Amino acid sequence: MQVNSLEIEHPWDTLTVTYQSELTNSDVTFRLKNSHVTYLQLTAGTVSLAFCADLMEQNQGFAIDARIYPLNDSESTSGLLCGGADDFICASGLQSISSLARCDHVIDCHDFSDETECGGNHFRGNMKNNQKDINSLPF
Protein backbone atom coordinates (compact mmCIF):
# COMPACT_ATOMS: atom_id res chain seq x y z
CA MET A 1 0.00 0.00 0.00
CA GLN A 2 1.49 3.32 -1.05
CA VAL A 3 0.46 6.34 1.04
CA ASN A 4 0.59 9.36 -1.27
CA SER A 5 -0.69 11.90 1.24
CA LEU A 6 -2.25 12.04 4.67
CA GLU A 7 -3.71 15.09 6.34
CA ILE A 8 -4.93 14.89 9.91
CA GLU A 9 -6.81 17.73 11.54
CA HIS A 10 -4.82 17.97 14.79
CA PRO A 11 -1.42 16.56 15.81
CA TRP A 12 -2.99 14.61 18.67
CA ASP A 13 -5.44 12.81 16.34
CA THR A 14 -4.39 9.41 14.99
CA LEU A 15 -5.37 7.24 12.05
CA THR A 16 -4.76 3.62 13.00
CA VAL A 17 -4.25 0.99 10.32
CA THR A 18 -4.69 -2.54 11.65
CA TYR A 19 -3.58 -5.40 9.45
CA GLN A 20 -4.42 -9.05 10.09
CA SER A 21 -2.35 -11.51 8.08
CA GLU A 22 -4.06 -14.55 6.57
CA LEU A 23 -0.75 -16.43 6.73
CA THR A 24 0.17 -15.92 10.38
CA ASN A 25 -3.22 -14.89 11.81
CA SER A 26 -1.48 -12.08 13.68
CA ASP A 27 -2.27 -8.38 13.94
CA VAL A 28 0.09 -5.48 13.26
CA THR A 29 -0.94 -1.93 14.10
CA PHE A 30 0.41 1.18 12.38
CA ARG A 31 -0.43 4.58 13.90
CA LEU A 32 -0.28 7.27 11.24
CA LYS A 33 -0.04 10.91 12.28
CA ASN A 34 1.39 12.52 9.15
CA SER A 35 2.59 11.86 5.62
CA HIS A 36 5.97 10.52 6.75
CA VAL A 37 4.82 6.93 6.20
CA THR A 38 5.23 6.23 2.50
CA TYR A 39 4.67 2.48 2.11
CA LEU A 40 3.22 -0.47 4.00
CA GLN A 41 4.04 -3.92 2.63
CA LEU A 42 1.28 -6.31 3.61
CA THR A 43 0.65 -9.83 2.35
CA ALA A 44 -2.85 -11.29 1.95
CA GLY A 45 -5.07 -10.30 4.84
CA THR A 46 -7.53 -7.75 6.15
CA VAL A 47 -6.85 -4.04 6.62
CA SER A 48 -9.04 -1.76 8.71
CA LEU A 49 -8.81 1.98 9.39
CA ALA A 50 -9.89 3.69 12.61
CA PHE A 51 -9.73 7.44 13.21
CA CYS A 52 -9.34 8.64 16.79
CA ALA A 53 -10.00 12.32 17.47
CA ASP A 54 -11.15 14.57 20.23
CA LEU A 55 -14.72 15.84 20.24
CA MET A 56 -13.76 19.16 18.66
CA GLU A 57 -13.63 18.24 14.99
CA GLN A 58 -13.54 21.55 13.19
CA ASN A 59 -12.71 20.35 9.71
CA GLN A 60 -12.94 17.04 7.91
CA GLY A 61 -11.02 14.89 10.41
CA PHE A 62 -8.58 13.23 8.01
CA ALA A 63 -7.93 12.73 4.32
CA ILE A 64 -5.79 9.93 2.89
CA ASP A 65 -4.74 9.20 -0.66
CA ALA A 66 -3.41 5.66 -0.90
CA ARG A 67 -2.90 3.07 -3.62
CA ILE A 68 -2.93 -0.67 -3.20
CA TYR A 69 -0.76 -2.76 -5.51
CA PRO A 70 -0.91 -6.56 -5.69
CA LEU A 71 2.38 -8.36 -5.11
CA ASN A 72 3.29 -11.59 -6.81
CA ASP A 73 4.37 -14.51 -4.61
CA SER A 74 8.11 -13.84 -4.91
CA GLU A 75 7.68 -10.16 -3.97
CA SER A 76 5.46 -10.87 -0.97
CA THR A 77 7.93 -13.35 0.52
CA SER A 78 11.18 -11.62 -0.35
CA GLY A 79 10.84 -8.95 2.33
CA LEU A 80 11.69 -6.24 -0.20
CA LEU A 81 9.77 -3.07 0.46
CA CYS A 82 8.76 -0.80 -2.38
CA GLY A 83 10.13 2.36 -0.83
CA GLY A 84 11.40 5.37 -2.68
CA ALA A 85 15.10 6.09 -3.09
CA ASP A 86 15.02 8.55 -0.18
CA ASP A 87 12.94 6.37 2.16
CA PHE A 88 14.03 4.74 5.42
CA ILE A 89 12.87 1.12 5.65
CA CYS A 90 11.72 0.26 9.17
CA ALA A 91 13.39 -2.73 10.86
CA SER A 92 10.31 -4.94 10.43
CA GLY A 93 10.47 -4.53 6.65
CA LEU A 94 6.72 -3.86 6.62
CA GLN A 95 6.89 -0.09 6.51
CA SER A 96 8.96 2.72 5.04
CA ILE A 97 8.99 6.39 5.94
CA SER A 98 10.44 9.58 4.52
CA SER A 99 14.14 9.78 5.37
CA LEU A 100 13.45 13.28 6.73
CA ALA A 101 11.45 11.66 9.53
CA ARG A 102 14.39 9.53 10.72
CA CYS A 103 15.83 10.57 14.12
CA ASP A 104 13.44 13.52 14.46
CA HIS A 105 12.18 12.60 17.98
CA VAL A 106 8.81 11.56 16.53
CA ILE A 107 8.06 7.86 16.19
CA ASP A 108 6.84 7.01 12.71
CA CYS A 109 7.79 3.31 12.41
CA HIS A 110 5.45 0.95 14.24
CA ASP A 111 8.52 -0.85 15.63
CA PHE A 112 10.20 2.43 16.78
CA SER A 113 13.22 1.74 14.55
CA ASP A 114 13.26 5.24 13.04
CA GLU A 115 14.36 6.61 16.43
CA THR A 116 17.05 4.03 17.25
CA GLU A 117 20.76 4.25 16.48
CA CYS A 118 20.52 8.02 16.10
CA GLY A 119 23.77 8.67 17.93
CA GLY A 120 24.71 10.97 20.76
CA ASN A 121 22.12 11.94 23.34
CA HIS A 122 19.15 11.31 21.11
CA PHE A 123 16.99 9.79 23.86
CA ARG A 124 17.58 12.50 26.45
CA GLY A 125 14.59 14.47 25.23
CA ASN A 126 10.94 13.78 25.83
CA MET A 127 10.10 11.07 23.30
CA LYS A 128 6.51 9.92 23.17
CA ASN A 129 4.36 7.66 21.08
CA ASN A 130 0.61 7.55 21.70
CA GLN A 131 1.11 9.45 24.99
CA LYS A 132 3.50 6.79 26.37
CA ASP A 133 7.03 7.69 27.38
CA ILE A 134 9.33 5.53 25.28
CA ASN A 135 12.61 6.48 26.94
CA SER A 136 12.46 3.29 28.99
CA LEU A 137 11.52 0.91 26.16
CA PRO A 138 14.10 -1.77 25.26
CA PHE A 139 15.65 -1.46 21.79
XYZ file of C-alpha atoms in Angstrom:
139
model
C 0.000 0.000 0.000
C 1.486 3.323 -1.048
C 0.456 6.341 1.043
C 0.594 9.360 -1.268
C -0.689 11.900 1.237
C -2.255 12.043 4.666
C -3.707 15.093 6.338
C -4.934 14.889 9.914
C -6.812 17.734 11.540
C -4.821 17.967 14.790
C -1.417 16.560 15.805
C -2.989 14.606 18.674
C -5.436 12.811 16.344
C -4.394 9.412 14.986
C -5.374 7.245 12.049
C -4.761 3.616 12.999
C -4.252 0.990 10.317
C -4.691 -2.536 11.649
C -3.585 -5.403 9.454
C -4.425 -9.053 10.092
C -2.352 -11.511 8.078
C -4.056 -14.545 6.567
C -0.753 -16.430 6.727
C 0.165 -15.923 10.378
C -3.225 -14.892 11.806
C -1.482 -12.080 13.681
C -2.272 -8.376 13.942
C 0.090 -5.481 13.259
C -0.938 -1.926 14.100
C 0.410 1.176 12.378
C -0.426 4.580 13.898
C -0.277 7.269 11.245
C -0.039 10.912 12.282
C 1.394 12.522 9.151
C 2.591 11.863 5.619
C 5.974 10.522 6.746
C 4.816 6.926 6.200
C 5.231 6.226 2.500
C 4.669 2.477 2.106
C 3.218 -0.470 3.998
C 4.040 -3.918 2.627
C 1.283 -6.310 3.609
C 0.651 -9.829 2.355
C -2.852 -11.293 1.954
C -5.073 -10.300 4.838
C -7.527 -7.753 6.150
C -6.849 -4.041 6.616
C -9.041 -1.756 8.710
C -8.806 1.980 9.389
C -9.889 3.693 12.607
C -9.726 7.437 13.210
C -9.338 8.641 16.792
C -9.998 12.322 17.466
C -11.150 14.570 20.235
C -14.720 15.837 20.235
C -13.758 19.160 18.657
C -13.629 18.242 14.985
C -13.544 21.551 13.192
C -12.712 20.352 9.712
C -12.945 17.036 7.907
C -11.022 14.893 10.408
C -8.583 13.228 8.009
C -7.927 12.728 4.321
C -5.789 9.934 2.892
C -4.737 9.202 -0.663
C -3.411 5.659 -0.903
C -2.903 3.069 -3.619
C -2.932 -0.675 -3.197
C -0.764 -2.759 -5.508
C -0.908 -6.561 -5.685
C 2.379 -8.358 -5.106
C 3.290 -11.591 -6.810
C 4.367 -14.511 -4.615
C 8.107 -13.835 -4.908
C 7.683 -10.160 -3.974
C 5.460 -10.870 -0.969
C 7.929 -13.350 0.519
C 11.184 -11.617 -0.351
C 10.845 -8.951 2.329
C 11.690 -6.236 -0.200
C 9.774 -3.075 0.462
C 8.765 -0.800 -2.384
C 10.132 2.357 -0.831
C 11.399 5.372 -2.677
C 15.103 6.087 -3.092
C 15.017 8.546 -0.180
C 12.942 6.368 2.155
C 14.029 4.744 5.415
C 12.871 1.124 5.651
C 11.722 0.259 9.173
C 13.389 -2.728 10.857
C 10.312 -4.941 10.429
C 10.469 -4.530 6.645
C 6.716 -3.864 6.623
C 6.894 -0.087 6.512
C 8.962 2.722 5.043
C 8.993 6.392 5.942
C 10.444 9.576 4.524
C 14.141 9.779 5.375
C 13.448 13.279 6.727
C 11.445 11.659 9.534
C 14.385 9.532 10.718
C 15.828 10.569 14.120
C 13.443 13.521 14.463
C 12.182 12.602 17.985
C 8.808 11.557 16.529
C 8.063 7.865 16.187
C 6.836 7.011 12.706
C 7.786 3.314 12.411
C 5.449 0.948 14.244
C 8.518 -0.845 15.628
C 10.200 2.435 16.784
C 13.222 1.735 14.551
C 13.264 5.238 13.044
C 14.362 6.608 16.431
C 17.049 4.027 17.255
C 20.761 4.255 16.483
C 20.521 8.015 16.104
C 23.768 8.671 17.932
C 24.713 10.971 20.756
C 22.123 11.936 23.339
C 19.145 11.311 21.110
C 16.988 9.790 23.857
C 17.584 12.498 26.451
C 14.589 14.468 25.227
C 10.935 13.781 25.834
C 10.100 11.066 23.302
C 6.513 9.923 23.166
C 4.356 7.663 21.080
C 0.614 7.548 21.702
C 1.108 9.449 24.994
C 3.499 6.789 26.366
C 7.029 7.693 27.378
C 9.333 5.534 25.281
C 12.611 6.483 26.938
C 12.464 3.286 28.986
C 11.519 0.907 26.160
C 14.103 -1.767 25.261
C 15.649 -1.460 21.789
